Amino acid sequence: MTDPVPPAGVLSGHVLDLDAVVHLIEGKSMYGRAVVRQSSAHGVTLLVPALAVQVLSLGPIQPRLERFLRMSMVVTGALSPGDAVEGGPYAQEIMASLRRHRPSAADALLPDVLVAAHAAVHATRRGWRIITATPYLYEGLDVRLEILP
Amino acid sequence: MTKKITISLPDELADEAQASGNASAYIAAALRERRRIQGDLAIMADLWGPSWQDGISDDDSARAARLMTGGAKADAA
């Protein structure tokens, strides 16, 4: 699978996790809207993990997701076989964090865990931040976060 | 295809375009960039409604701009 995103250092960007994608598509906060506007103005990439695209394609947000993905600075980050292997330990850590913070919901939030692990792989490789509305997922991971309100 | 036109620019912009070494390409790139951003803004209006920018505060804009330029404080997990 070809990753359309240039490697680290070629351009700047941020990685969105599942809640962040929904947050930005729905324009839930003015700060989130400002982030999208400034990303376009500065030509800074917003990377949506491919798993997030798949998960959200199952729900009613899908038509709006398609429009969001048409913006010039929004790109989909592929999940290669290597990424899947690399994301395994992240997924384990994130699931452990989720069980600590929301034990009753942990299993139902498996898509969030997998997308967060995929986001961590992309963010770590490129040295980019993860934009998230659920920072507790990343407890214990060596990733930089930008937290949405 | 290209079309030859004559345009007038303020001195400082004309100097900038000429200094690029290819004023036509420079201006074409600027127009393409403008078109790109306008396309993005149209999608934002489609997603969030025509008044989507009304509630964005100066603080929100400044924080987002710092994030884009790498000046944001890290919220390390």
PDB file of C-alpha atoms in Angstrom:
ATOM      1  CA  MET A   1       0.000   0.000   0.000  1.00  0.00           C
ATOM      2  CA  THR A   2       1.434   3.401  -0.937  1.00  0.00           C
ATOM      3  CA  ASP A   3       1.441   6.094   1.710  1.00  0.00           C
ATOM      4  CA  PRO A   4       0.621   9.425   0.020  1.00  0.00           C
ATOM      5  CA  VAL A   5       2.148  11.370   2.890  1.00  0.00           C
ATOM      6  CA  PRO A   6       5.763  12.453   2.406  1.00  0.00           C
ATOM      7  CA  PRO A   7       8.199  11.296   5.083  1.00  0.00           C
ATOM      8  CA  ALA A   8       9.056  13.300   8.165  1.00  0.00           C
ATOM      9  CA  GLY A   9      10.810  16.552   7.504  1.00  0.00           C
ATOM     10  CA  VAL A  10       9.391  17.045   4.015  1.00  0.00           C
ATOM     11  CA  LEU A  11       6.375  18.933   5.275  1.00  0.00           C
ATOM     12  CA  SER A  12       4.753  19.734   8.572  1.00  0.00           C
ATOM     13  CA  GLY A  13       1.533  18.349   9.866  1.00  0.00           C
ATOM     14  CA  HIS A  14      -0.585  16.875  12.605  1.00  0.00           C
ATOM     15  CA  VAL A  15      -2.279  13.514  13.027  1.00  0.00           C
ATOM     16  CA  LEU A  16      -5.954  13.275  13.955  1.00  0.00           C
ATOM     17  CA  ASP A  17      -7.416  10.461  16.024  1.00  0.00           C
ATOM     18  CA  LEU A  18     -10.981   9.231  15.779  1.00  0.00           C
ATOM     19  CA  ASP A  19     -12.596  11.690  18.182  1.00  0.00           C
ATOM     20  CA  ALA A  20     -10.616  14.551  16.666  1.00  0.00           C
ATOM     21  CA  VAL A  21     -11.839  13.757  13.165  1.00  0.00           C
ATOM     22  CA  VAL A  22     -15.456  13.769  14.380  1.00  0.00           C
ATOM     23  CA  HIS A  23     -14.814  16.911  16.434  1.00  0.00           C
ATOM     24  CA  LEU A  24     -13.418  18.793  13.436  1.00  0.00           C
ATOM     25  CA  ILE A  25     -15.984  17.545  10.921  1.00  0.00           C
ATOM     26  CA  GLU A  26     -18.800  18.620  13.236  1.00  0.00           C
ATOM     27  CA  GLY A  27     -17.058  21.891  14.108  1.00  0.00           C
ATOM     28  CA  LYS A  28     -17.695  21.174  17.783  1.00  0.00           C
ATOM     29  CA  SER A  29     -15.350  23.864  19.079  1.00  0.00           C
ATOM     30  CA  MET A  30     -14.282  27.200  17.715  1.00  0.00           C
ATOM     31  CA  TYR A  31     -10.684  26.237  18.401  1.00  0.00           C
ATOM     32  CA  GLY A  32     -11.096  23.153  16.239  1.00  0.00           C
ATOM     33  CA  ARG A  33     -12.462  25.294  13.420  1.00  0.00           C
ATOM     34  CA  ALA A  34      -9.509  27.653  13.842  1.00  0.00           C
ATOM     35  CA  VAL A  35      -7.114  24.705  13.578  1.00  0.00           C
ATOM     36  CA  VAL A  36      -8.652  23.610  10.275  1.00  0.00           C
ATOM     37  CA  ARG A  37      -8.659  27.164   8.905  1.00  0.00           C
ATOM     38  CA  GLN A  38      -5.041  27.766   9.905  1.00  0.00           C
ATOM     39  CA  SER A  39      -3.968  24.385   8.533  1.00  0.00           C
ATOM     40  CA  SER A  40      -5.344  25.394   5.152  1.00  0.00           C
ATOM     41  CA  ALA A  41      -3.848  28.880   5.305  1.00  0.00           C
ATOM     42  CA  HIS A  42      -0.381  27.563   6.241  1.00  0.00           C
ATOM     43  CA  GLY A  43      -0.531  24.456   4.044  1.00  0.00           C
ATOM     44  CA  VAL A  44      -0.013  22.241   7.103  1.00  0.00           C
ATOM     45  CA  THR A  45      -1.154  18.653   6.646  1.00  0.00           C
ATOM     46  CA  LEU A  46      -3.934  17.109   8.722  1.00  0.00           C
ATOM     47  CA  LEU A  47      -3.418  13.353   8.492  1.00  0.00           C
ATOM     48  CA  VAL A  48      -6.440  11.104   8.993  1.00  0.00           C
ATOM     49  CA  PRO A  49      -5.454   7.484   9.694  1.00  0.00           C
ATOM     50  CA  ALA A  50      -6.995   5.128   7.148  1.00  0.00           C
ATOM     51  CA  LEU A  51      -8.608   3.152   9.961  1.00  0.00           C
ATOM     52  CA  ALA A  52     -10.500   6.281  11.027  1.00  0.00           C
ATOM     53  CA  VAL A  53     -11.829   6.681   7.498  1.00  0.00           C
ATOM     54  CA  GLN A  54     -13.048   3.081   7.540  1.00  0.00           C
ATOM     55  CA  VAL A  55     -14.682   3.371  10.963  1.00  0.00           C
ATOM     56  CA  LEU A  56     -16.465   6.631  10.159  1.00  0.00           C
ATOM     57  CA  SER A  57     -17.602   5.329   6.786  1.00  0.00           C
ATOM     58  CA  LEU A  58     -19.931   3.015   8.691  1.00  0.00           C
ATOM     59  CA  GLY A  59     -21.876   5.865  10.299  1.00  0.00           C
ATOM     60  CA  PRO A  60     -24.086   8.800   9.387  1.00  0.00           C
ATOM     61  CA  ILE A  61     -21.104  11.145   9.311  1.00  0.00           C
ATOM     62  CA  GLN A  62     -19.789   9.490   6.124  1.00  0.00           C
ATOM     63  CA  PRO A  63     -21.032  12.116   3.607  1.00  0.00           C
ATOM     64  CA  ARG A  64     -19.461  14.896   5.676  1.00  0.00           C
ATOM     65  CA  LEU A  65     -16.264  12.861   6.046  1.00  0.00           C
ATOM     66  CA  GLU A  66     -15.982  12.722   2.257  1.00  0.00           C
ATOM     67  CA  ARG A  67     -16.213  16.506   2.056  1.00  0.00           C
ATOM     68  CA  PHE A  68     -13.675  16.905   4.864  1.00  0.00           C
ATOM     69  CA  LEU A  69     -11.240  14.642   3.028  1.00  0.00           C
ATOM     70  CA  ARG A  70     -11.525  16.821  -0.095  1.00  0.00           C
ATOM     71  CA  MET A  71      -9.810  19.753   1.585  1.00  0.00           C
ATOM     72  CA  SER A  72      -6.359  20.373   0.132  1.00  0.00           C
ATOM     73  CA  MET A  73      -4.410  19.810   3.351  1.00  0.00           C
ATOM     74  CA  VAL A  74      -6.295  16.727   4.577  1.00  0.00           C
ATOM     75  CA  VAL A  75      -4.686  13.421   3.631  1.00  0.00           C
ATOM     76  CA  THR A  76      -5.344   9.825   4.525  1.00  0.00           C
ATOM     77  CA  GLY A  77      -2.466   7.947   6.154  1.00  0.00           C
ATOM     78  CA  ALA A  78      -2.194   4.375   4.927  1.00  0.00           C
ATOM     79  CA  LEU A  79      -1.902   1.349   7.195  1.00  0.00           C
ATOM     80  CA  SER A  80       0.941  -0.786   5.867  1.00  0.00           C
ATOM     81  CA  PRO A  81       1.714  -4.278   7.166  1.00  0.00           C
ATOM     82  CA  GLY A  82       4.673  -2.758   8.995  1.00  0.00           C
ATOM     83  CA  ASP A  83       2.449  -0.093  10.541  1.00  0.00           C
ATOM     84  CA  ALA A  84       0.079  -2.796  11.787  1.00  0.00           C
ATOM     85  CA  VAL A  85       2.932  -4.593  13.543  1.00  0.00           C
ATOM     86  CA  GLU A  86       4.404  -1.360  14.873  1.00  0.00           C
ATOM     87  CA  GLY A  87       1.012  -0.302  16.195  1.00  0.00           C
ATOM     88  CA  GLY A  88       0.498  -3.445  18.259  1.00  0.00           C
ATOM     89  CA  PRO A  89       2.344  -2.295  21.378  1.00  0.00           C
ATOM     90  CA  TYR A  90       0.668   1.117  21.137  1.00  0.00           C
ATOM     91  CA  ALA A  91      -2.732  -0.561  20.990  1.00  0.00           C
ATOM     92  CA  GLN A  92      -1.900  -2.584  24.114  1.00  0.00           C
ATOM     93  CA  GLU A  93      -0.862   0.549  26.033  1.00  0.00           C
ATOM     94  CA  ILE A  94      -3.881   2.507  24.864  1.00  0.00           C
ATOM     95  CA  MET A  95      -6.292  -0.287  25.779  1.00  0.00           C
ATOM     96  CA  ALA A  96      -4.711  -0.426  29.237  1.00  0.00           C
ATOM     97  CA  SER A  97      -5.246   3.335  29.649  1.00  0.00           C
ATOM     98  CA  LEU A  98      -8.819   3.003  28.514  1.00  0.00           C
ATOM     99  CA  ARG A  99      -9.491   0.201  31.005  1.00  0.00           C
ATOM    100  CA  ARG A 100      -8.196   2.484  33.765  1.00  0.00           C
ATOM    101  CA  HIS A 101     -10.271   5.487  32.745  1.00  0.00           C
ATOM    102  CA  ARG A 102     -13.427   3.949  31.301  1.00  0.00           C
ATOM    103  CA  PRO A 103     -13.450   0.273  32.286  1.00  0.00           C
ATOM    104  CA  SER A 104     -17.066  -0.357  31.365  1.00  0.00           C
ATOM    105  CA  ALA A 105     -16.666   1.132  27.883  1.00  0.00           C
ATOM    106  CA  ALA A 106     -13.268  -0.249  26.959  1.00  0.00           C
ATOM    107  CA  ASP A 107     -14.419  -3.079  24.716  1.00  0.00           C
ATOM    108  CA  ALA A 108     -16.985  -0.893  22.949  1.00  0.00           C
ATOM    109  CA  LEU A 109     -14.272   1.625  22.175  1.00  0.00           C
ATOM    110  CA  LEU A 110     -12.012  -0.817  20.347  1.00  0.00           C
ATOM    111  CA  PRO A 111     -12.201   1.273  17.124  1.00  0.00           C
ATOM    112  CA  ASP A 112     -10.918   4.288  19.084  1.00  0.00           C
ATOM    113  CA  VAL A 113      -8.038   2.190  20.404  1.00  0.00           C
ATOM    114  CA  LEU A 114      -7.029   0.917  16.974  1.00  0.00           C
ATOM    115  CA  VAL A 115      -7.215   4.369  15.377  1.00  0.00           C
ATOM    116  CA  ALA A 116      -5.245   5.869  18.278  1.00  0.00           C
ATOM    117  CA  ALA A 117      -2.529   3.230  17.805  1.00  0.00           C
ATOM    118  CA  HIS A 118      -2.457   3.959  14.073  1.00  0.00           C
ATOM    119  CA  ALA A 119      -2.255   7.693  14.842  1.00  0.00           C
ATOM    120  CA  ALA A 120       0.641   7.054  17.239  1.00  0.00           C
ATOM    121  CA  VAL A 121       2.551   5.171  14.531  1.00  0.00           C
ATOM    122  CA  HIS A 122       2.218   8.065  12.059  1.00  0.00           C
ATOM    123  CA  ALA A 123       2.912  10.742  14.688  1.00  0.00           C
ATOM    124  CA  THR A 124       6.004   9.007  16.052  1.00  0.00           C
ATOM    125  CA  ARG A 125       7.456   8.371  12.613  1.00  0.00           C
ATOM    126  CA  ARG A 126       7.097  11.998  11.536  1.00  0.00           C
ATOM    127  CA  GLY A 127       7.573  13.737  14.865  1.00  0.00           C
ATOM    128  CA  TRP A 128       4.114  15.247  14.547  1.00  0.00           C
ATOM    129  CA  ARG A 129       1.539  15.909  17.263  1.00  0.00           C
ATOM    130  CA  ILE A 130      -1.655  13.951  17.663  1.00  0.00           C
ATOM    131  CA  ILE A 131      -4.699  16.191  17.800  1.00  0.00           C
ATOM    132  CA  THR A 132      -7.170  14.586  20.184  1.00  0.00           C
ATOM    133  CA  ALA A 133     -10.173  15.178  22.392  1.00  0.00           C
ATOM    134  CA  THR A 134      -9.352  12.061  24.447  1.00  0.00           C
ATOM    135  CA  PRO A 135      -5.818  12.623  25.784  1.00  0.00           C
ATOM    136  CA  TYR A 136      -6.090   9.925  28.464  1.00  0.00           C
ATOM    137  CA  LEU A 137      -5.768   7.320  25.708  1.00  0.00           C
ATOM    138  CA  TYR A 138      -2.118   8.246  25.291  1.00  0.00           C
ATOM    139  CA  GLU A 139      -1.018   8.057  28.920  1.00  0.00           C
ATOM    140  CA  GLY A 140       2.428   6.559  29.076  1.00  0.00           C
ATOM    141  CA  LEU A 141       3.123   6.926  25.349  1.00  0.00           C
ATOM    142  CA  ASP A 142       5.952   9.115  24.135  1.00  0.00           C
ATOM    143  CA  VAL A 143       3.803  11.235  21.837  1.00  0.00           C
ATOM    144  CA  ARG A 144       3.049  14.950  21.736  1.00  0.00           C
ATOM    145  CA  LEU A 145      -0.589  15.960  21.926  1.00  0.00           C
ATOM    146  CA  GLU A 146      -2.705  18.948  20.983  1.00  0.00           C
ATOM    147  CA  ILE A 147      -5.870  18.711  23.026  1.00  0.00           C
ATOM    148  CA  LEU A 148      -9.204  19.905  21.666  1.00  0.00           C
ATOM    149  CA  PRO A 149     -11.621  21.445  24.191  1.00  0.00           C
TER     150      PRO A 149
ATOM    151  CA  MET B   1      -2.134  26.637 -22.834  1.00  0.00           C
ATOM    152  CA  THR B   2      -1.166  30.079 -21.709  1.00  0.00           C
ATOM    153  CA  LYS B   3      -2.603  33.487 -22.401  1.00  0.00           C
ATOM    154  CA  LYS B   4      -0.557  36.658 -22.465  1.00  0.00           C
ATOM    155  CA  ILE B   5      -2.024  39.519 -20.438  1.00  0.00           C
ATOM    156  CA  THR B   6      -0.736  42.827 -19.164  1.00  0.00           C
ATOM    157  CA  ILE B   7      -1.198  43.589 -15.502  1.00  0.00           C
ATOM    158  CA  SER B   8      -0.264  46.428 -13.180  1.00  0.00           C
ATOM    159  CA  LEU B   9       1.099  45.751  -9.710  1.00  0.00           C
ATOM    160  CA  PRO B  10       2.129  47.964  -6.802  1.00  0.00           C
ATOM    161  CA  ASP B  11       5.866  48.581  -6.908  1.00  0.00           C
ATOM    162  CA  GLU B  12       6.772  46.245  -4.054  1.00  0.00           C
ATOM    163  CA  LEU B  13       4.738  43.362  -5.502  1.00  0.00           C
ATOM    164  CA  ALA B  14       6.150  43.919  -8.973  1.00  0.00           C
ATOM    165  CA  ASP B  15       9.670  43.903  -7.509  1.00  0.00           C
ATOM    166  CA  GLU B  16       8.900  40.667  -5.653  1.00  0.00           C
ATOM    167  CA  ALA B  17       7.526  38.992  -8.778  1.00  0.00           C
ATOM    168  CA  GLN B  18      10.490  40.078 -10.888  1.00  0.00           C
ATOM    169  CA  ALA B  19      12.983  39.010  -8.239  1.00  0.00           C
ATOM    170  CA  SER B  20      11.600  35.488  -8.442  1.00  0.00           C
ATOM    171  CA  GLY B  21      13.165  35.146 -11.891  1.00  0.00           C
ATOM    172  CA  ASN B  22       9.879  34.124 -13.512  1.00  0.00           C
ATOM    173  CA  ALA B  23       7.146  36.617 -12.781  1.00  0.00           C
ATOM    174  CA  SER B  24       4.521  34.685 -14.730  1.00  0.00           C
ATOM    175  CA  ALA B  25       5.142  31.472 -12.804  1.00  0.00           C
ATOM    176  CA  TYR B  26       5.262  33.387  -9.543  1.00  0.00           C
ATOM    177  CA  ILE B  27       1.896  35.017 -10.119  1.00  0.00           C
ATOM    178  CA  ALA B  28       0.356  31.768 -11.395  1.00  0.00           C
ATOM    179  CA  ALA B  29       1.488  30.008  -8.205  1.00  0.00           C
ATOM    180  CA  ALA B  30      -0.022  32.760  -6.079  1.00  0.00           C
ATOM    181  CA  LEU B  31      -3.326  32.499  -7.916  1.00  0.00           C
ATOM    182  CA  ARG B  32      -3.357  28.699  -7.571  1.00  0.00           C
ATOM    183  CA  GLU B  33      -2.672  29.037  -3.840  1.00  0.00           C
ATOM    184  CA  ARG B  34      -5.538  31.513  -3.520  1.00  0.00           C
ATOM    185  CA  ARG B  35      -7.830  29.134  -5.389  1.00  0.00           C
ATOM    186  CA  ARG B  36      -6.758  26.248  -3.117  1.00  0.00           C
ATOM    187  CA  ILE B  37      -7.564  28.172   0.048  1.00  0.00           C
ATOM    188  CA  GLN B  38     -10.873  29.414  -1.335  1.00  0.00           C
ATOM    189  CA  GLY B  39     -11.833  25.823  -2.145  1.00  0.00           C
ATOM    190  CA  ASP B  40     -11.016  24.769   1.409  1.00  0.00           C
ATOM    191  CA  LEU B  41     -13.000  27.674   2.864  1.00  0.00           C
ATOM    192  CA  ALA B  42     -15.993  26.668   0.741  1.00  0.00           C
ATOM    193  CA  ILE B  43     -15.860  23.160   2.198  1.00  0.00           C
ATOM    194  CA  MET B  44     -15.631  24.591   5.729  1.00  0.00           C
ATOM    195  CA  ALA B  45     -18.725  26.705   5.052  1.00  0.00           C
ATOM    196  CA  ASP B  46     -20.461  23.614   3.703  1.00  0.00           C
ATOM    197  CA  LEU B  47     -19.578  21.609   6.820  1.00  0.00           C
ATOM    198  CA  TRP B  48     -20.224  24.258   9.455  1.00  0.00           C
ATOM    199  CA  GLY B  49     -22.604  26.782   7.892  1.00  0.00           C
ATOM    200  CA  PRO B  50     -22.065  30.216   6.381  1.00  0.00           C
ATOM    201  CA  SER B  51     -21.338  31.955   9.689  1.00  0.00           C
ATOM    202  CA  TRP B  52     -18.828  29.361  10.822  1.00  0.00           C
ATOM    203  CA  GLN B  53     -16.079  31.849  11.613  1.00  0.00           C
ATOM    204  CA  ASP B  54     -18.188  34.175  13.744  1.00  0.00           C
ATOM    205  CA  GLY B  55     -17.370  32.629  17.103  1.00  0.00           C
ATOM    206  CA  ILE B  56     -13.651  32.123  16.589  1.00  0.00           C
ATOM    207  CA  SER B  57     -11.876  34.320  19.118  1.00  0.00           C
ATOM    208  CA  ASP B  58      -8.540  36.002  18.655  1.00  0.00           C
ATOM    209  CA  ASP B  59      -7.155  33.618  21.277  1.00  0.00           C
ATOM    210  CA  ASP B  60      -8.380  30.585  19.306  1.00  0.00           C
ATOM    211  CA  SER B  61      -6.823  31.954  16.125  1.00  0.00           C
ATOM    212  CA  ALA B  62      -3.544  32.802  17.811  1.00  0.00           C
ATOM    213  CA  ARG B  63      -3.303  29.377  19.492  1.00  0.00           C
ATOM    214  CA  ALA B  64      -4.042  27.608  16.203  1.00  0.00           C
ATOM    215  CA  ALA B  65      -1.495  29.744  14.379  1.00  0.00           C
ATOM    216  CA  ARG B  66       1.146  28.856  16.987  1.00  0.00           C
ATOM    217  CA  LEU B  67       0.312  25.190  16.493  1.00  0.00           C
ATOM    218  CA  MET B  68       0.913  25.549  12.752  1.00  0.00           C
ATOM    219  CA  THR B  69       4.228  27.264  13.182  1.00  0.00           C
ATOM    220  CA  GLY B  70       5.482  24.842  15.809  1.00  0.00           C
ATOM    221  CA  GLY B  71       5.178  27.272  18.682  1.00  0.00           C
ATOM    222  CA  ALA B  72       2.500  25.430  20.662  1.00  0.00           C
ATOM    223  CA  LYS B  73       3.293  24.099  24.097  1.00  0.00           C
ATOM    224  CA  ALA B  74       3.263  20.322  24.116  1.00  0.00           C
ATOM    225  CA  ASP B  75       0.600  18.700  26.243  1.00  0.00           C
ATOM    226  CA  ALA B  76       2.557  15.563  26.866  1.00  0.00           C
ATOM    227  CA  ALA B  77       0.539  12.573  27.941  1.00  0.00           C
TER     228      ALA B  77
END
